[in-house]
Tab-separated table of C-alpha atoms and ligand atoms in Angstrom:
chain	number	residue	atom	x	y	z
N	1041	UNK	CA	70.426	96.943	117.736
N	1042	UNK	CA	71.063	100.359	116.243
N	1043	UNK	CA	70.304	100.998	112.576
N	1044	UNK	CA	74.010	100.926	111.858
N	1045	UNK	CA	74.257	97.448	113.338
N	1046	UNK	CA	71.232	96.047	111.569
N	1047	UNK	CA	71.331	92.738	109.674
N	1048	UNK	CA	73.787	92.732	106.804
N	1049	UNK	CA	72.763	93.685	103.294
N	1050	UNK	CA	72.377	90.591	101.109
N	1051	UNK	CA	74.451	91.987	98.245
N	1052	UNK	CA	77.247	92.936	100.581
N	1053	UNK	CA	80.030	90.925	102.117
N	1054	UNK	CA	82.990	91.516	104.414
N	1055	UNK	CA	86.690	90.990	103.739
N	1056	UNK	CA	89.704	91.036	106.016
N	1057	UNK	CA	93.258	91.133	104.716
N	1058	UNK	CA	95.899	89.956	107.185
N	1059	UNK	CA	99.248	91.461	106.230
N	1060	UNK	CA	102.681	91.756	107.770
N	1061	UNK	CA	102.127	95.317	108.964
N	1062	UNK	CA	98.369	95.825	109.044
N	1063	UNK	CA	95.129	93.891	109.350
N	1064	UNK	CA	92.500	95.606	107.226
N	1065	UNK	CA	88.801	95.004	106.918
N	1066	UNK	CA	85.876	96.509	105.056
N	1067	UNK	CA	82.345	95.813	103.983
N	1068	UNK	CA	82.199	95.290	100.223
N	1069	UNK	CA	79.357	95.818	97.764
N	1070	UNK	CA	79.661	92.742	95.567
N	1071	UNK	CA	77.737	94.396	92.739
N	1072	UNK	CA	80.505	96.936	92.236
N	1073	UNK	CA	83.537	95.687	94.183
N	1074	UNK	CA	83.559	98.973	96.096
N	1075	UNK	CA	83.931	99.421	99.830
N	1076	UNK	CA	80.835	100.351	101.793
N	1077	UNK	CA	81.964	102.830	104.416
N	1078	UNK	CA	85.545	103.128	105.577
N	1079	UNK	CA	88.184	100.463	105.695
N	1080	UNK	CA	89.356	99.746	109.232
N	1081	UNK	CA	93.068	99.106	109.670
N	1082	UNK	CA	94.702	97.864	112.855
N	1083	UNK	CA	98.452	97.344	113.161
N	1084	UNK	CA	99.416	93.677	113.018
N	1085	UNK	CA	100.317	92.568	116.560
N	1086	UNK	CA	103.957	91.653	117.020
N	1087	UNK	CA	104.654	88.811	117.208
N	1088	UNK	CA	101.809	88.028	114.781
N	1089	UNK	CA	100.804	84.801	116.492
N	1090	UNK	CA	97.550	83.033	115.528
N	1091	UNK	CA	95.820	84.047	118.773
N	1092	UNK	CA	96.865	87.686	118.554
N	1093	UNK	CA	95.847	87.976	114.890
N	1094	UNK	CA	92.521	86.208	115.441
N	1095	UNK	CA	91.710	88.676	118.222
N	1096	UNK	CA	92.296	91.620	115.909
N	1097	UNK	CA	90.199	89.987	113.177
N	1098	UNK	CA	87.338	89.584	115.653
N	1099	UNK	CA	87.800	93.159	116.819
N	1100	UNK	CA	87.458	94.459	113.249
N	1101	UNK	CA	84.257	92.478	112.668
N	1102	UNK	CA	82.844	93.704	115.991
N	1103	UNK	CA	83.811	97.335	115.473
N	1104	UNK	CA	82.207	97.299	112.046
N	1105	UNK	CA	79.083	95.684	113.463
N	1106	UNK	CA	79.151	93.043	110.732
N	1107	UNK	CA	77.050	89.927	111.313
N	1108	UNK	CA	77.297	88.039	108.003
N	1109	UNK	CA	79.909	85.750	106.451
N	1110	UNK	CA	83.518	86.938	106.446
N	1111	UNK	CA	86.472	86.185	104.156
N	1112	UNK	CA	89.965	86.293	105.620
N	1113	UNK	CA	93.178	86.358	103.596
N	1114	UNK	CA	96.508	85.165	104.921
N	1115	UNK	CA	100.002	85.639	103.453
N	1116	UNK	CA	100.314	81.860	103.478
N	1117	UNK	CA	99.597	78.662	101.650
N	1118	UNK	CA	96.053	77.751	102.727
N	1119	UNK	CA	94.958	74.233	101.912
N	1120	UNK	CA	91.683	72.815	103.177
N	1121	UNK	CA	91.574	75.753	105.601
N	1122	UNK	CA	94.926	74.787	107.147
N	1123	UNK	CA	97.795	77.295	107.127
N	1124	UNK	CA	100.834	75.602	105.628
N	1125	UNK	CA	103.424	78.367	105.339
N	1126	UNK	CA	104.486	81.531	107.131
N	1127	UNK	CA	107.084	83.528	105.223
N	1128	UNK	CA	106.295	86.965	106.632
N	1129	UNK	CA	104.253	86.108	109.724
N	1130	UNK	CA	104.990	84.243	112.936
N	1131	UNK	CA	106.179	80.691	112.290
N	1132	UNK	CA	103.677	79.357	114.819
N	1133	UNK	CA	101.037	79.691	112.072
N	1134	UNK	CA	102.357	76.639	110.269
N	1135	UNK	CA	99.941	73.744	110.722
N	1136	UNK	CA	97.206	75.871	112.293
N	1137	UNK	CA	93.676	74.815	111.382
N	1138	UNK	CA	92.185	78.195	110.499
N	1139	UNK	CA	88.613	76.998	110.981
N	1140	UNK	CA	89.363	75.910	114.523
N	1141	UNK	CA	91.293	79.065	115.336
N	1142	UNK	CA	88.854	81.668	114.007
N	1143	UNK	CA	85.879	79.669	115.263
N	1144	UNK	CA	87.012	80.463	118.761
N	1145	UNK	CA	86.913	84.187	118.011
N	1146	UNK	CA	84.117	84.697	115.482
N	1147	UNK	CA	80.466	83.749	115.619
N	1148	UNK	CA	79.853	84.213	111.880
N	1149	UNK	CA	80.749	81.819	109.038
N	1150	UNK	CA	84.104	82.516	107.391
N	1151	UNK	CA	86.498	81.319	104.713
N	1152	UNK	CA	90.271	81.652	104.756
N	1153	UNK	CA	92.398	81.894	101.620
N	1154	UNK	CA	95.770	83.081	100.358
N	1155	UNK	CA	96.031	86.875	99.982
N	1156	UNK	CA	97.325	86.917	96.400
N	1157	UNK	CA	94.754	84.342	95.308
N	1158	UNK	CA	92.024	86.544	96.762
N	1159	UNK	CA	93.419	89.654	95.079
N	1160	UNK	CA	93.698	87.842	91.745
N	1161	UNK	CA	90.073	86.717	91.924
N	1162	UNK	CA	89.008	90.270	92.715
N	1163	UNK	CA	90.878	91.543	89.644
N	1164	UNK	CA	89.127	88.926	87.545
N	1165	UNK	CA	85.739	90.022	88.832
N	1166	UNK	CA	86.131	93.795	88.877
N	1167	UNK	CA	89.346	94.671	87.059
N	1168	UNK	CA	90.466	94.884	83.483
N	1169	UNK	CA	89.240	92.451	80.847
N	1170	UNK	CA	92.855	91.330	80.432
N	1171	UNK	CA	92.802	89.765	83.926
N	1172	UNK	CA	90.076	87.309	82.971
N	1173	UNK	CA	91.337	86.476	79.494
N	1174	UNK	CA	93.671	83.585	78.796
N	1175	UNK	CA	96.631	82.549	80.959
N	1176	UNK	CA	97.409	85.306	83.414
N	1177	UNK	CA	99.973	85.568	86.155
N	1178	UNK	CA	98.732	88.057	88.731
N	1179	UNK	CA	101.391	89.251	91.180
N	1180	UNK	CA	101.248	91.382	94.304
N	1181	UNK	CA	104.371	93.313	95.171
N	1182	UNK	CA	104.309	94.181	98.841
N	1183	UNK	CA	106.016	92.758	101.935
N	1184	UNK	CA	106.594	89.660	99.837
N	1185	UNK	CA	105.644	88.708	96.304
N	1186	UNK	CA	102.329	86.913	96.041
N	1187	UNK	CA	101.088	85.106	92.957
N	1188	UNK	CA	97.743	84.006	91.549
N	1189	UNK	CA	97.817	81.854	88.435
N	1190	UNK	CA	94.664	82.267	86.367
N	1191	UNK	CA	93.263	80.607	83.288
N	1192	UNK	CA	90.262	82.430	81.859
N	1193	UNK	CA	89.503	83.669	85.342
N	1194	UNK	CA	89.837	80.270	87.026
N	1195	UNK	CA	92.372	80.077	89.817
N	1196	UNK	CA	95.134	77.534	90.324
N	1197	UNK	CA	95.632	78.274	94.045
N	1198	UNK	CA	98.720	78.513	96.240
N	1199	UNK	CA	101.338	78.929	93.514
N	1200	UNK	CA	103.799	80.842	95.749
N	1201	UNK	CA	105.957	82.078	92.887
N	1202	UNK	CA	107.453	84.764	95.105
N	1203	UNK	CA	109.677	82.050	96.487
N	1204	UNK	CA	111.064	80.990	93.127
N	1205	UNK	CA	114.843	81.196	93.067
N	1206	UNK	CA	116.059	83.770	90.574
N	1207	UNK	CA	119.820	84.288	90.342
N	1208	UNK	CA	120.363	82.220	93.484
N	1209	UNK	CA	117.972	84.259	95.599
N	1210	UNK	CA	114.257	84.097	96.291
N	1211	UNK	CA	112.370	86.460	93.998
N	1212	UNK	CA	110.618	88.238	96.865
N	1213	UNK	CA	113.893	88.807	98.712
N	1214	UNK	CA	115.142	90.943	95.852
N	1215	UNK	CA	112.151	92.470	94.134
N	1216	UNK	CA	109.280	93.005	96.612
N	1217	UNK	CA	108.388	96.595	97.361
N	1218	UNK	CA	109.481	96.043	100.972
N	1219	UNK	CA	112.978	95.260	99.682
N	1220	UNK	CA	112.926	98.481	97.651
N	1221	UNK	CA	112.218	100.397	100.865
N	1222	UNK	CA	114.586	98.412	103.036
N	1223	UNK	CA	117.540	98.725	100.680
N	1224	UNK	CA	116.539	102.245	99.666
N	1225	UNK	CA	116.682	101.297	96.011
N	1226	UNK	CA	116.081	103.869	93.303
N	1227	UNK	CA	112.943	103.183	91.319
N	1228	UNK	CA	114.944	102.198	88.243
N	1229	UNK	CA	117.246	99.853	90.185
N	1230	UNK	CA	114.280	98.118	91.744
N	1231	UNK	CA	112.324	97.965	88.478
N	1232	UNK	CA	115.295	96.203	86.860
N	1233	UNK	CA	115.041	93.538	89.542
N	1234	UNK	CA	111.320	93.148	88.916
N	1235	UNK	CA	112.133	92.870	85.238
N	1236	UNK	CA	114.608	90.066	85.915
N	1237	UNK	CA	112.012	88.178	87.961
N	1238	UNK	CA	109.320	88.660	85.326
N	1239	UNK	CA	111.684	87.275	82.681
N	1240	UNK	CA	112.028	84.146	84.772
N	1241	UNK	CA	108.267	83.779	85.175
N	1242	UNK	CA	107.849	84.405	81.472
N	1243	UNK	CA	110.328	81.691	80.561
N	1244	UNK	CA	108.568	79.200	82.847
N	1245	UNK	CA	104.916	79.941	82.203
N	1246	UNK	CA	104.649	82.003	79.018
N	1247	UNK	CA	101.451	83.646	80.196
N	1248	UNK	CA	99.342	85.861	77.961
N	1249	UNK	CA	99.751	88.709	80.441
N	1250	UNK	CA	101.115	89.751	83.811
N	1251	UNK	CA	98.865	91.815	86.057
N	1252	UNK	CA	100.707	93.594	88.871
N	1253	UNK	CA	98.991	94.516	92.111
N	1254	UNK	CA	100.064	95.725	95.536
N	1255	UNK	CA	100.446	99.333	96.673
N	1256	UNK	CA	103.289	100.031	94.258
N	1257	UNK	CA	101.107	99.196	91.245
N	1258	UNK	CA	99.616	102.660	91.742
N	1259	UNK	CA	102.892	104.147	90.552
N	1260	UNK	CA	103.224	101.812	87.600
N	1261	UNK	CA	103.663	104.744	85.211
N	1262	UNK	CA	106.890	105.578	87.098
N	1263	UNK	CA	108.502	102.143	86.791
N	1264	UNK	CA	106.725	100.196	84.060
N	1265	UNK	CA	108.946	101.866	81.461
N	1266	UNK	CA	111.992	99.991	82.791
N	1267	UNK	CA	110.510	96.597	81.959
N	1268	UNK	CA	111.541	95.072	78.660
N	1269	UNK	CA	109.689	91.790	78.413
N	1270	UNK	CA	107.603	90.682	75.459
N	1271	UNK	CA	104.564	89.604	77.494
N	1272	UNK	CA	102.243	92.471	78.282
N	1273	UNK	CA	102.392	93.799	81.811
N	1274	UNK	CA	99.519	95.851	83.171
N	1275	UNK	CA	98.932	97.356	86.604
N	1276	UNK	CA	96.011	95.941	88.578
N	1277	UNK	CA	92.890	98.071	88.669
N	1278	UNK	CA	91.931	97.430	92.269
N	1279	UNK	CA	95.316	98.272	93.772
N	1280	UNK	CA	95.261	97.936	97.552
N	1281	UNK	CA	91.581	97.138	97.608
N	1282	UNK	CA	91.965	93.759	95.903
N	1283	UNK	CA	92.811	91.616	98.942
N	1284	UNK	CA	89.805	92.752	100.955
N	1285	UNK	CA	87.474	92.544	97.960
N	1286	UNK	CA	88.695	89.036	97.085
N	1287	UNK	CA	88.256	87.961	100.686
N	1288	UNK	CA	84.704	89.308	100.666
N	1289	UNK	CA	83.988	87.421	97.434
N	1290	UNK	CA	85.275	84.183	98.924
N	1291	UNK	CA	83.100	84.628	102.015
N	1292	UNK	CA	80.033	85.042	99.914
N	1293	UNK	CA	80.696	82.234	97.505
N	1294	UNK	CA	82.169	79.842	100.017
N	1295	UNK	CA	85.239	79.400	97.782
N	1296	UNK	CA	87.671	77.135	99.538
N	1297	UNK	CA	90.828	76.753	97.506
A	151	BGC	C1	103.821	84.281	100.954
A	151	BGC	C2	102.597	84.164	100.071
A	151	BGC	C3	101.910	85.513	99.976
A	151	BGC	C4	102.884	86.576	99.571
A	151	BGC	C5	102.252	87.959	99.578
A	151	BGC	C6	104.716	85.381	100.450
A	151	BGC	O1	105.831	85.505	101.269
A	151	BGC	O2	104.545	83.062	100.955
A	151	BGC	O3	101.710	83.212	100.599
A	151	BGC	O4	100.867	85.428	99.048
A	151	BGC	O5	103.998	86.614	100.436
A	151	BGC	O6	101.807	88.303	100.837
């Protein structure tokens, strides 16, 4: 064993975020929520079948020389470690027992959870005070729209609000950041759609705040001004890091939503 591949640091963990376009992993310092070393990103195999994805997950762990527990996020409903939905990944994931699958590829303990749930928990732990106070709807705007419903930092898992019908169409099919790119929407046009969706969530849940994550939250100052809802809306602090950090937290704590 080289020094680099020595036993894992007890205060560190490892998170892997499985997304529609990339599978990303990093070691995380749980004291700070910061990455230790570089994040490794490998393009999601197409089709993103369970076998193909599990191989990449194992490859990331191996390349990073990590030998401790691992957290893995999926863009899916994950109940009792079984994948129950596949909106933006290969449909063959539905019904897959994630413990069985990853067991065949990893020789370290692991936990699988929904990507937005993981990101929401990371925001609670390392983000703004607002994320852990009261009733919060955390959303990730990316390939789809992910949601994490939080009450004083406690998670109600697998809410899947990106699939709520708003004006006869699924929210994520009109207001995700992938739709903005695909339809080449102007920032203002797209922000108006997000605004419409947030109004719907507001009417249903009346949260104390919305926290918005995903890559596009970085540019919140460019589009936040087009929102006109009463509930406060704040950009997430961890941005793209949240999924991996939340996964790493879950690995460490053995959280199994
Ligand atoms: C999936 C969710 C996921 C979200 C963000 C949705 O299409 O149904 O499980 O959290 O995308 O990736």
